[in-house]
Short mmCIF file of C-alpha atoms in Angstrom, two decimals:
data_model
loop_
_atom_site.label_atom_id
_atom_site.label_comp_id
_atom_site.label_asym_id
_atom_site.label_seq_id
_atom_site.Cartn_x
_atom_site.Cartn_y
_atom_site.Cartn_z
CA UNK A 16 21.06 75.74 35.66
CA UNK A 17 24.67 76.39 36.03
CA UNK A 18 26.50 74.36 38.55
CA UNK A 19 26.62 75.74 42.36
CA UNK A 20 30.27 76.37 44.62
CA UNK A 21 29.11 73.47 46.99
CA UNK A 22 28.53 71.38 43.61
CA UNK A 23 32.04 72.20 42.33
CA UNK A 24 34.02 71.53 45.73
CA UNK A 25 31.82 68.21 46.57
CA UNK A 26 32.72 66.84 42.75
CA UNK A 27 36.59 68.24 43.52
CA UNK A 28 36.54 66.64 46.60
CA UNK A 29 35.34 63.06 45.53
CA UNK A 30 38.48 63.10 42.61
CA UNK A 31 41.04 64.15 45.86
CA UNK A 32 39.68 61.20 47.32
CA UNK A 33 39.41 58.55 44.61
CA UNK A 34 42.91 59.49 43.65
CA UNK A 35 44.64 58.81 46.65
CA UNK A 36 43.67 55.55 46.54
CA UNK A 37 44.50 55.14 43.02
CA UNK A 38 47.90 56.64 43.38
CA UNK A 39 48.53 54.61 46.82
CA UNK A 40 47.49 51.46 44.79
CA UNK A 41 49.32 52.36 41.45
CA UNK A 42 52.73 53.16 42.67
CA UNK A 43 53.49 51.39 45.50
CA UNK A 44 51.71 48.01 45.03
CA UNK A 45 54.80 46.42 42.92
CA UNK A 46 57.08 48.18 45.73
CA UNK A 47 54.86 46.66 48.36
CA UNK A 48 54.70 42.91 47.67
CA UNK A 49 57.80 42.95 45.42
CA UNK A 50 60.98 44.85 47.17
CA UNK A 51 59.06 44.31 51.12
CA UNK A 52 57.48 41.69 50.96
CA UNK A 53 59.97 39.82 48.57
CA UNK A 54 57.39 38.69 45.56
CA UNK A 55 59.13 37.77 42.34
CA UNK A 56 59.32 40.76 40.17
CA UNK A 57 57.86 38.87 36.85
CA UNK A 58 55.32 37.45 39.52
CA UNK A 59 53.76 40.38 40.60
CA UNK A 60 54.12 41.82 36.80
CA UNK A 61 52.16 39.78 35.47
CA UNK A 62 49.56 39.57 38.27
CA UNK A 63 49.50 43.59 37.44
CA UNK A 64 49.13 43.12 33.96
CA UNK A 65 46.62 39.75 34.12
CA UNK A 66 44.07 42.21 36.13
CA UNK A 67 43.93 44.75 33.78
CA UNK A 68 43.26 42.47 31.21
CA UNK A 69 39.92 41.71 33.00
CA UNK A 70 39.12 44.86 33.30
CA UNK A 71 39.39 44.93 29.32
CA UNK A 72 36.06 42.79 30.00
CA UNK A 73 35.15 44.54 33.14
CA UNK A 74 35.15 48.13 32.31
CA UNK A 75 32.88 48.24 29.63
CA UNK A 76 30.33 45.90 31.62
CA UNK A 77 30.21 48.02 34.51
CA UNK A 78 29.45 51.13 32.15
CA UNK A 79 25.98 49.02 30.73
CA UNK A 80 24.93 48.13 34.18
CA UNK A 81 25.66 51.90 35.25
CA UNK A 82 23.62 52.95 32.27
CA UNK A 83 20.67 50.62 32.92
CA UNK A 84 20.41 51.21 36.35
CA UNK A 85 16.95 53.37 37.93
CA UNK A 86 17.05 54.57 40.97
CA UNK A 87 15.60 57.17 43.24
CA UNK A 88 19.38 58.45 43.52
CA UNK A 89 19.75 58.21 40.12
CA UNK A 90 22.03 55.94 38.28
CA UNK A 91 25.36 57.08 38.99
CA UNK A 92 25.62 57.83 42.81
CA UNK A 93 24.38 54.50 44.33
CA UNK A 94 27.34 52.96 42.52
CA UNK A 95 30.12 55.42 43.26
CA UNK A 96 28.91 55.34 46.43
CA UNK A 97 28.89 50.81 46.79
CA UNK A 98 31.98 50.84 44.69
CA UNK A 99 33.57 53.30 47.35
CA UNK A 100 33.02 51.49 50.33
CA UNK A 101 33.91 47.93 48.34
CA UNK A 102 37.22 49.28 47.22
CA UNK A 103 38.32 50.75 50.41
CA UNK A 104 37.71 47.40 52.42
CA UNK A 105 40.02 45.62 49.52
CA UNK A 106 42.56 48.81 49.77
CA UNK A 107 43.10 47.94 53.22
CA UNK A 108 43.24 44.17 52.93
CA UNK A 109 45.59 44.52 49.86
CA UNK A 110 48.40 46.35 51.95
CA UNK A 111 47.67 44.20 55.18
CA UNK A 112 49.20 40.58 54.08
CA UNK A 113 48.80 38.26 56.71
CA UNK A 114 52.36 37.79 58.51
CA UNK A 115 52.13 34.01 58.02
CA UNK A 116 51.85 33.56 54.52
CA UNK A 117 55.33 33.48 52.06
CA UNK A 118 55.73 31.68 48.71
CA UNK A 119 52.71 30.80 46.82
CA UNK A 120 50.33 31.80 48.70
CA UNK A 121 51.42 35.39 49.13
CA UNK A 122 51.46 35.68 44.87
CA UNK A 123 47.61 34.34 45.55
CA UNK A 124 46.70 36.83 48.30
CA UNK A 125 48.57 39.88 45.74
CA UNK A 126 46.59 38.45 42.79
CA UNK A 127 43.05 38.00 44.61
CA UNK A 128 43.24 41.30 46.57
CA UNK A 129 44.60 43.39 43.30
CA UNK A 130 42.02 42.19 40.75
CA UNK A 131 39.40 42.52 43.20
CA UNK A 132 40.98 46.16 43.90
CA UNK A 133 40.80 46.72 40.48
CA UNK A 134 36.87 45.39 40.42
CA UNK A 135 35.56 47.41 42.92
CA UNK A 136 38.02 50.67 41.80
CA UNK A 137 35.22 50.47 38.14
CA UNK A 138 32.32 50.48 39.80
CA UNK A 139 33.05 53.79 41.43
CA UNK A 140 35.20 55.42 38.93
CA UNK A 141 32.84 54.98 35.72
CA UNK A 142 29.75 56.50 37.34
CA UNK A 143 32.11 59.44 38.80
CA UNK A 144 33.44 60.28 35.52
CA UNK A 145 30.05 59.55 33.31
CA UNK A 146 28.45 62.44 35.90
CA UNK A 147 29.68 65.06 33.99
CA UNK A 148 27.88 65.28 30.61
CA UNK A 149 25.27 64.26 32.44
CA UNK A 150 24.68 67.08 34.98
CA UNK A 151 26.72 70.16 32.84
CA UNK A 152 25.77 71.75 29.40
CA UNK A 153 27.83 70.86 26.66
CA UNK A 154 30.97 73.01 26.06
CA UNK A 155 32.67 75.64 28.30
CA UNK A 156 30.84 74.52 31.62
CA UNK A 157 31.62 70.85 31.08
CA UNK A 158 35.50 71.88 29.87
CA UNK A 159 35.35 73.65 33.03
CA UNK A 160 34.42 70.83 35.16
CA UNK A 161 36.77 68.56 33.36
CA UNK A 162 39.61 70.67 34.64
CA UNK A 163 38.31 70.61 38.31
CA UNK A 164 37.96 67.16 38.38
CA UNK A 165 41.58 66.35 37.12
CA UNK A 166 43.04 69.29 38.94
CA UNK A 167 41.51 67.74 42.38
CA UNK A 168 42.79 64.50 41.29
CA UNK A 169 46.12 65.23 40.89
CA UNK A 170 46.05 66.81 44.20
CA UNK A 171 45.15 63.58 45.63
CA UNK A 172 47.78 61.83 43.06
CA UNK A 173 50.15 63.71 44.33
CA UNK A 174 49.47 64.03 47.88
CA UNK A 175 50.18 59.81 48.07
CA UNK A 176 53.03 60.57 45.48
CA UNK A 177 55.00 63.39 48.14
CA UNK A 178 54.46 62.61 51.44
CA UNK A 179 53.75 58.04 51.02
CA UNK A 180 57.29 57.11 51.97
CA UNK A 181 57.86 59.53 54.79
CA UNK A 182 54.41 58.68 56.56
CA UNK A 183 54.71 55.10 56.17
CA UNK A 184 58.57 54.98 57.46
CA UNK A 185 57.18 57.47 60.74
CA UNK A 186 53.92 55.21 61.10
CA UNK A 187 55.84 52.05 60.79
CA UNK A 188 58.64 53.45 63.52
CA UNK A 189 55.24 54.17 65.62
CA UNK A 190 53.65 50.49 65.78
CA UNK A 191 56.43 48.19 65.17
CA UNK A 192 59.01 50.34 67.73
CA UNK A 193 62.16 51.44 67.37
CA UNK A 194 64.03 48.31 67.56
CA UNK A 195 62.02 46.84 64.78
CA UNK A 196 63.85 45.85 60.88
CA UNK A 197 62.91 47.90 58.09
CA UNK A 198 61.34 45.10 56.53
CA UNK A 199 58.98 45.26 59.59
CA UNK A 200 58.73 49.22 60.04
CA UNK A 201 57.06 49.07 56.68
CA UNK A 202 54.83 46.24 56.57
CA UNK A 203 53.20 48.07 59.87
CA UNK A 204 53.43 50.92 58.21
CA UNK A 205 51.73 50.68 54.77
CA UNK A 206 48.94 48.16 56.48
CA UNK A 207 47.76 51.53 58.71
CA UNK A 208 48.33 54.31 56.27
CA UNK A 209 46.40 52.38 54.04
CA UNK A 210 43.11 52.17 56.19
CA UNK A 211 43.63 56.24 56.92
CA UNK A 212 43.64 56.94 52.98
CA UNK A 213 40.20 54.19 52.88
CA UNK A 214 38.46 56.63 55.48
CA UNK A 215 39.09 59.61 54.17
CA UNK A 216 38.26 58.22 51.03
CA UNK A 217 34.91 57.08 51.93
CA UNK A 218 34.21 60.53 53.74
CA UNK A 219 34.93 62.41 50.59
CA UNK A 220 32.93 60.07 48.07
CA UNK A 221 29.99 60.67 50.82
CA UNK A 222 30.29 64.24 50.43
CA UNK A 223 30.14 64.03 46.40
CA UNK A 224 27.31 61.98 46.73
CA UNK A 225 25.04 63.81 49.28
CA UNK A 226 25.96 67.26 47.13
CA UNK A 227 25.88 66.44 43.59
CA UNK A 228 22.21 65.56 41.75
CA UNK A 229 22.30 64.51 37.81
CA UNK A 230 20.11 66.61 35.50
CA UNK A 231 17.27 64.47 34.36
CA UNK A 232 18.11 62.83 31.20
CA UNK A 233 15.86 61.35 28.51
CA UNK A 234 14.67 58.14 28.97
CA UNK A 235 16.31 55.25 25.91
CA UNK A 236 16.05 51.55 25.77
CA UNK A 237 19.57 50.63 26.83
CA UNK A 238 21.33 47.84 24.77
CA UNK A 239 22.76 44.63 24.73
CA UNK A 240 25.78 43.87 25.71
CA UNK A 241 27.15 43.14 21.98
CA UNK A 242 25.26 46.27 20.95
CA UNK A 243 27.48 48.11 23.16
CA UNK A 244 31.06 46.94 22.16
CA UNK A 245 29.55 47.90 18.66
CA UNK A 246 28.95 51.03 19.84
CA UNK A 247 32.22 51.19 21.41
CA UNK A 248 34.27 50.16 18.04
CA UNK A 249 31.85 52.38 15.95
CA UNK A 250 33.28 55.56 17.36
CA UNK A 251 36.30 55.95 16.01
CA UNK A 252 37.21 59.25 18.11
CA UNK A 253 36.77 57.19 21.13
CA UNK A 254 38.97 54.53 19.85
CA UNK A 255 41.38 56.65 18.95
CA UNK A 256 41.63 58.66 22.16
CA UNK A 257 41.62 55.16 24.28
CA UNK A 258 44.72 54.20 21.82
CA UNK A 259 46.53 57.43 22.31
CA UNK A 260 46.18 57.27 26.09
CA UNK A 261 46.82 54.01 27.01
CA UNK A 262 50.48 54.33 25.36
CA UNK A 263 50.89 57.74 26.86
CA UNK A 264 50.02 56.27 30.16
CA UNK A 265 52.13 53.52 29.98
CA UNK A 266 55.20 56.05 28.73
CA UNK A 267 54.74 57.44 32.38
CA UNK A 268 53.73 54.72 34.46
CA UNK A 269 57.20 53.32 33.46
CA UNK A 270 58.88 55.89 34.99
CA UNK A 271 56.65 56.49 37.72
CA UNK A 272 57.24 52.28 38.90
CA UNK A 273 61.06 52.77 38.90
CA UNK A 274 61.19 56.34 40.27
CA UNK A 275 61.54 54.83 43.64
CA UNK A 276 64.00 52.29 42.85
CA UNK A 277 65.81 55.13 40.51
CA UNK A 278 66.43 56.97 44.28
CA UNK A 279 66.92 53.81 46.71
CA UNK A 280 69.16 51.79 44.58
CA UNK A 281 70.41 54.40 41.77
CA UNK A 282 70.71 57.72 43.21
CA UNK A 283 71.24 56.00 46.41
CA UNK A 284 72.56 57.53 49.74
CA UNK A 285 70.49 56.70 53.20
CA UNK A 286 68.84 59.84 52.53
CA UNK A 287 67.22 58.94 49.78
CA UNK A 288 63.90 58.70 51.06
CA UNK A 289 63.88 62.15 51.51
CA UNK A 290 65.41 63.45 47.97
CA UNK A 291 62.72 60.89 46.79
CA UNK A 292 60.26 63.18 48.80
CA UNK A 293 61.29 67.05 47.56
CA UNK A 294 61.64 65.62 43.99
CA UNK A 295 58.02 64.19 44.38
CA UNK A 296 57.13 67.55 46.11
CA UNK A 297 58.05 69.55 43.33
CA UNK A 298 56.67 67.49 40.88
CA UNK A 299 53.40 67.59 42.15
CA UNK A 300 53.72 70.68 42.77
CA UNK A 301 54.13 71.55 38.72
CA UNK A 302 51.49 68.85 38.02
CA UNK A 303 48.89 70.82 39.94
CA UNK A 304 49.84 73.99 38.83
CA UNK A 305 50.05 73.06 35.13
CA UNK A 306 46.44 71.78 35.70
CA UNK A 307 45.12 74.74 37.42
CA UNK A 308 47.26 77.27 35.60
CA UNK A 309 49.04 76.34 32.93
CA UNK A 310 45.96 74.28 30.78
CA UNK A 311 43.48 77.34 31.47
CA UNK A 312 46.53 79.71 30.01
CA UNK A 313 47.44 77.54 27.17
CA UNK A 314 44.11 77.29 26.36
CA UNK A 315 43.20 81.29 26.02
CA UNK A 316 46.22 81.11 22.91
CA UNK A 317 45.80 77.57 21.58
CA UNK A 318 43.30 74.98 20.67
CA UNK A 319 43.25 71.62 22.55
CA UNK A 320 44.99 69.62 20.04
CA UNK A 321 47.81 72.35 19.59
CA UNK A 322 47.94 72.18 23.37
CA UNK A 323 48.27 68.33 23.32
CA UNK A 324 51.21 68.34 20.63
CA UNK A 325 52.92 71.02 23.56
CA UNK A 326 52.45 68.22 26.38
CA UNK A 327 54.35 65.61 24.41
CA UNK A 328 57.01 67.94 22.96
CA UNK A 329 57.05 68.92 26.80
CA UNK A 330 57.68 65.30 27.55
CA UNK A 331 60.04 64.00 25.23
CA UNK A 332 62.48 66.82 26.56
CA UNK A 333 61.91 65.73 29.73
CA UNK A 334 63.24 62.78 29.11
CA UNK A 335 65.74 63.42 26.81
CA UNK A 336 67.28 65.49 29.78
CA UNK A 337 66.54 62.72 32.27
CA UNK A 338 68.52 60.17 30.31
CA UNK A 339 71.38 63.13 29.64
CA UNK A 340 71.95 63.76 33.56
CA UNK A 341 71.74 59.80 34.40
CA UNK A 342 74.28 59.39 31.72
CA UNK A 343 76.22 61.63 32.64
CA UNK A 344 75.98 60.65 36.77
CA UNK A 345 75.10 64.22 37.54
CA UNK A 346 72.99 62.91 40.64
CA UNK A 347 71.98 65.95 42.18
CA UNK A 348 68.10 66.59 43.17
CA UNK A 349 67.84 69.87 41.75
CA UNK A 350 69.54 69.31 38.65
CA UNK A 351 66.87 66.66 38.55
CA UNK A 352 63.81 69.02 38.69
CA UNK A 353 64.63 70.51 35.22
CA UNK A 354 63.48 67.03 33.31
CA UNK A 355 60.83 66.63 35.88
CA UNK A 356 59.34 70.24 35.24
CA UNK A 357 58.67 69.08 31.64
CA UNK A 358 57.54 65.87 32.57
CA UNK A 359 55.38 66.25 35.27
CA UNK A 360 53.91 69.68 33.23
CA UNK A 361 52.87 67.80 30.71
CA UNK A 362 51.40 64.91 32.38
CA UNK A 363 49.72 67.40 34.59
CA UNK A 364 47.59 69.05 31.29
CA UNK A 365 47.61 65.54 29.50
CA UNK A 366 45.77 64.40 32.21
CA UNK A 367 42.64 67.42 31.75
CA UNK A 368 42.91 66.65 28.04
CA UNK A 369 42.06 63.21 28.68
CA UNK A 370 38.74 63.94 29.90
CA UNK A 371 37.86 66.80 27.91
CA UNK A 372 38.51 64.26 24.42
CA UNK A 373 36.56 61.83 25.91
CA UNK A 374 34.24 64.27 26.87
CA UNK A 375 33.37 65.72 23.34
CA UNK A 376 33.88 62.04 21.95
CA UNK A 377 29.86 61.49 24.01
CA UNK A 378 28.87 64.04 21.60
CA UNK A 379 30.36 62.64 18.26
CA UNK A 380 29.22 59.83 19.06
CA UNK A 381 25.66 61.18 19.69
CA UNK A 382 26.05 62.39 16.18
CA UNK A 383 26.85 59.61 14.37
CA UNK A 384 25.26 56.82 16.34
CA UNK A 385 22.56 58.47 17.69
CA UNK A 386 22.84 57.25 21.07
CA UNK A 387 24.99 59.59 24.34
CA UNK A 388 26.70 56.66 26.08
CA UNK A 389 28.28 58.62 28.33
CA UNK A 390 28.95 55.45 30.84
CA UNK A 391 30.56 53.10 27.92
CA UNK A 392 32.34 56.24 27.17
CA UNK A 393 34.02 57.18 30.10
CA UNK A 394 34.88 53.33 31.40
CA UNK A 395 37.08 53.67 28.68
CA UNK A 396 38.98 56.29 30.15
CA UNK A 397 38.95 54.17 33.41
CA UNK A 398 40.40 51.12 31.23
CA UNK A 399 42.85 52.81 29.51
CA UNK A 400 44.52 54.35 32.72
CA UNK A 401 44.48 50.59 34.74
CA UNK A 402 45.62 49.00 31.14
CA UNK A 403 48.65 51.71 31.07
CA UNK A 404 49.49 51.18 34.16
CA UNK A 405 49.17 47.13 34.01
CA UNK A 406 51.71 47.29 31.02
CA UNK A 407 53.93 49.35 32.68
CA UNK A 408 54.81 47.51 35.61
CA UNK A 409 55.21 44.41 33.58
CA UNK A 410 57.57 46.20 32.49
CA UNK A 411 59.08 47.55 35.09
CA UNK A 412 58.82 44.24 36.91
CA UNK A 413 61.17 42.66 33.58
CA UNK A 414 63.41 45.48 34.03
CA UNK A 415 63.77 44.96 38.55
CA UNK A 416 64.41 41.44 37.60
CA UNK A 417 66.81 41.28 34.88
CA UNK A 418 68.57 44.14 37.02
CA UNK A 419 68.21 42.27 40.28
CA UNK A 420 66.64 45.26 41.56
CA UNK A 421 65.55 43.83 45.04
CA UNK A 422 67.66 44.20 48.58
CA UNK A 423 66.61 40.94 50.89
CA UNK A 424 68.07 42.28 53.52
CA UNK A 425 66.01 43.19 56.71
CA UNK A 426 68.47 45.80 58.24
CA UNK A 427 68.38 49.13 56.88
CA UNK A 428 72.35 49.30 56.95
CA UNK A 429 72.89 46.13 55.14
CA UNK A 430 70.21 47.29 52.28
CA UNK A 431 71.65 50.68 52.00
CA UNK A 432 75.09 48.60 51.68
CA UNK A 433 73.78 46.70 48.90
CA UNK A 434 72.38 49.74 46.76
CA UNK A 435 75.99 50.52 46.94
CA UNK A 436 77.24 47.69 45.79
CA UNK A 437 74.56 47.53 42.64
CA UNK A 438 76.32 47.20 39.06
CA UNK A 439 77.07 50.03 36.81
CA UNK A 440 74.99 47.79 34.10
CA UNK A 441 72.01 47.50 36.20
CA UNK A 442 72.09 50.84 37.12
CA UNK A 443 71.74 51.51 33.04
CA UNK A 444 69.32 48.93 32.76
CA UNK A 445 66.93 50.72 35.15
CA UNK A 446 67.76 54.08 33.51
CA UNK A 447 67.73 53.09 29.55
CA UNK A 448 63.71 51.34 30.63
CA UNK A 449 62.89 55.15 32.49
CA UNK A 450 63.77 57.02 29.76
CA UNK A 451 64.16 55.69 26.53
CA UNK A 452 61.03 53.08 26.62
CA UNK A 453 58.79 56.43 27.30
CA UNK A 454 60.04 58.35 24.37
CA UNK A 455 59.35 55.78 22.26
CA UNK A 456 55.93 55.59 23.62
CA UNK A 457 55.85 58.94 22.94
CA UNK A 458 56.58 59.06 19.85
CA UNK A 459 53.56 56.47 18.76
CA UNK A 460 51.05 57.97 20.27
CA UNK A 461 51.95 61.68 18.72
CA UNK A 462 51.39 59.44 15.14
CA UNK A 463 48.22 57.58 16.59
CA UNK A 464 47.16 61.12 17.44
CA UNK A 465 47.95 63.07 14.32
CA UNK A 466 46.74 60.25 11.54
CA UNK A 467 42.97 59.94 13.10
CA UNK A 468 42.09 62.43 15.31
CA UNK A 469 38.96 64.89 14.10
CA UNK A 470 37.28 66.37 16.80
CA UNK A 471 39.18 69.98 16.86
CA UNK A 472 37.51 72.88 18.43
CA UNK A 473 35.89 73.85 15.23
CA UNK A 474 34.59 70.66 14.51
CA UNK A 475 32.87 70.30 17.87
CA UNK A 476 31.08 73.96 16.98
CA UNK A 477 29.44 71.81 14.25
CA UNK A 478 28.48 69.10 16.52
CA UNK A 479 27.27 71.17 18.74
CA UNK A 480 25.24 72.96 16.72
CA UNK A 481 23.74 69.74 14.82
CA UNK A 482 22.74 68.29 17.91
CA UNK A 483 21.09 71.61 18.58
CA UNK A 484 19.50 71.86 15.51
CA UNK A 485 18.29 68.35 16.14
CA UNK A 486 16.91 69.11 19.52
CA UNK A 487 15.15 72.12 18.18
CA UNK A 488 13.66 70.20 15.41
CA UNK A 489 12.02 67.30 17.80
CA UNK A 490 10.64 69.67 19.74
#
């Protein structure tokens, strides 16, 4: 039975939701404890980078108890749905430090709320993603689906992406008064615009969850633990997408950790906070639109993989031009949104191909192991996004410290003084790690990609087909 309108929007809502949370958490958690509330840099790096080394451990865990799980509900939705609520307590505890705490204990309260963020952030994300072989047929209505979900997410990506700074400066001037610091004006205001993203968040995972129904599946004894990470390192397609993302991922989380320190102490100005909103405006704008658009067009001319090689050639000239106008000091905003259309195109379809890989990787690996783990599957894709992103800001963290990155002052004059005042070198620093670091990144991946990657569109014909034919047969 194909898939209903209310079916589509519910699953489209539940990614809007699921990614403003992850966006909120992604890039503005280093900002949060490190330039407000005044966390070492390397601190808070490797707190970032410590968690998503657990979820190396986590991930694939989750994805067996997801698998294993019987329910009346099914086996997906009671976990997206206790993972949901979990993750949006932590979400608001994360970005509500308690006043009193400085020093040590703050580092303690970032590292206990983050990794639990992270916890709770798997147990909702795996079953969300692992829904989709399991309640669409295999090719155009699952590619389909694929693109809905990540289109929907990056609405909610970059939803928290545009308008984060703004709200949180016009909540903070709310609660804390007019009178009140900046340092003050934002503590108040990510603490409440953090519980309004957990609500809505909640109300939108409740809406996926009361809409959507998995197909019944076949019934299979469900393995080990140490079956499964052999089941995991047996599919090479799998592995080789998870290898090929995570450095992708952690090409653009660089840039995506600095971007607001690129505009507050690099671009500088006190306007900044709005030039940092119209270039995240347009960007997301192109992101959505090359999701919505621009994959579905490519797509009618070009296979996936040909469209893949486009989104890092797309990329790499993104940044080429990025580092060109930094060089160069041409620091105006819209000369700016020629390297961002590239970049924020290609992230935009990178992130659709993500899915649909990993997607057609259940299949392959139904093939040649004989078993769909569509959970193990997909936690990968949930591991490889948190592990891109954990790198990154260690990264970015090395790169705000050596830089000295970080205003202490409390008065919004005084820190606008200081980004001034900041070195030529460390304004260098910060643009050599945006730009050159990512095209780098880029350029492994492309050679990961190219060297081991099978599963082109004729190749999952014949997959499709044999499992067909295999179907058939049994019956």
């Amino acid at each position: 039975m194909k898939l209903g309108l209310k079916e589509k929007i519910s699953f489209g809502l539940g990614a809007v939701g699921k990614d403003l949370v992850y966006m909120l958490s992604a890039s503005y958690v280093l900002y949060y404890f490190q330039d407000v509330l005044g966390v070492s840099a390397i601190a808070m790096g490797v707190i970032l980078l410590a968690a998503r080394v657990f979820d190396a451990f986590n991930d694939p865990i989750m994805g067996i108890i997801v698998a294993k799980t019987k329910t009346r509900w099914g086996k997906f939705r009671p976990w997206l749905m206790i993972g949901t609520v979990t993750n949006a307590v932590i979400l608001f505890l994360m970005f509500a430090a308690p006043p009193s705490l400085d020093g040590g204990g703050l580092v303690a309260y970032a590292a206990c709320t983050y990794i639990l963020w992270g916890v709770t952030y798997t147990m909702m994300d795996i079953p969300y993603w692992s829904m989709i072989p399991a309640f669409t047929e295999s090719g155009k209505e699952r590619e389909n689906l694929s693109t809905l979900g990540r289109s929907c997410a990056g609405v909610g990506g970059a939803l928290i992406t545009i308008f984060t700074v703004m709200i949180v400066s016009a909540i903070g001037k709310a609660i804390a008064g007019a009178d009140a610091t900046a340092k003050e004006i934002e503590i108040a205001g990510f603490k409440w615009f953090a519980l309004i993203i957990a609500v809505i968040f909640i109300v939108f995972i409740t809406i996926c969850c009361v809409n959507i129904k998995e197909k019944a599946t076949v019934d299979m004894e469900s393995p080990s633990i140490g079956q499964m990470f052999k089941a995991l390192f047996s599919n090479d397609q799998a592995m080789t997408i998870v290898i090929t993302i995570v450095i992708i991922n952690m090409s653009i989380y660089i840039t995506s950790n600095l971007l607001i320190y690129f505009f507050k102490y690099d671009f500088g100005g006190e306007g900044w906070k709005g030039s940092y909103t119209l270039f995240n405006t347009f960007g997301g704008a192109v992101q959505i639109l090359s999701m919505m658009v621009l994959y579905p067009l490519l797509r009618k001319f070009v296979s996936n993989v040909k469209v893949f090689y486009i989104c890092v050639a797309s990329a790499v000239i993104g940044y080429v031009l990025l580092f060109v106008i930094a060089f160069f000091n041409l620091m105006n905003i819209f000369v700016l949104f020629v390297p961002g259309f590239f970049i924020f195109a290609a992230n935009g379809v990178l992130n659709v191909l993500t899915t649909v890989f990993l997607a057609n990787t259940v299949d392959y690996g139904d093939l040649k192991n004989g078993r769909r783990d569509e959970s193990v599957i997909f936690s990968m894709q949930t591991f490889v996004v948190k592990l891109g992103s954990g790198i990154s800001a260690l990264v970015a963290s090395i790169c705000l410290q050596l830089n000295n990155l970080k205003s202490d002052s409390e008065d919004a004059k005084e820190a606008y003084d200081f980004a001034k005042d900041v070195a030529l070198s460390s304004k260098m620093g910060l643009r050599m790690t945006m730009t050159i670091v990512p095209i780098i990144g880029f350029i492994i991946a492309i050679i990961c990609f190219k060297k081991k990657f099978i599963l082109t569109d004729e190749k999952m014909e014949e997959i499709t087909s044999e499992l067909k034919s295999r179907v058939d047969e049994a019956e």
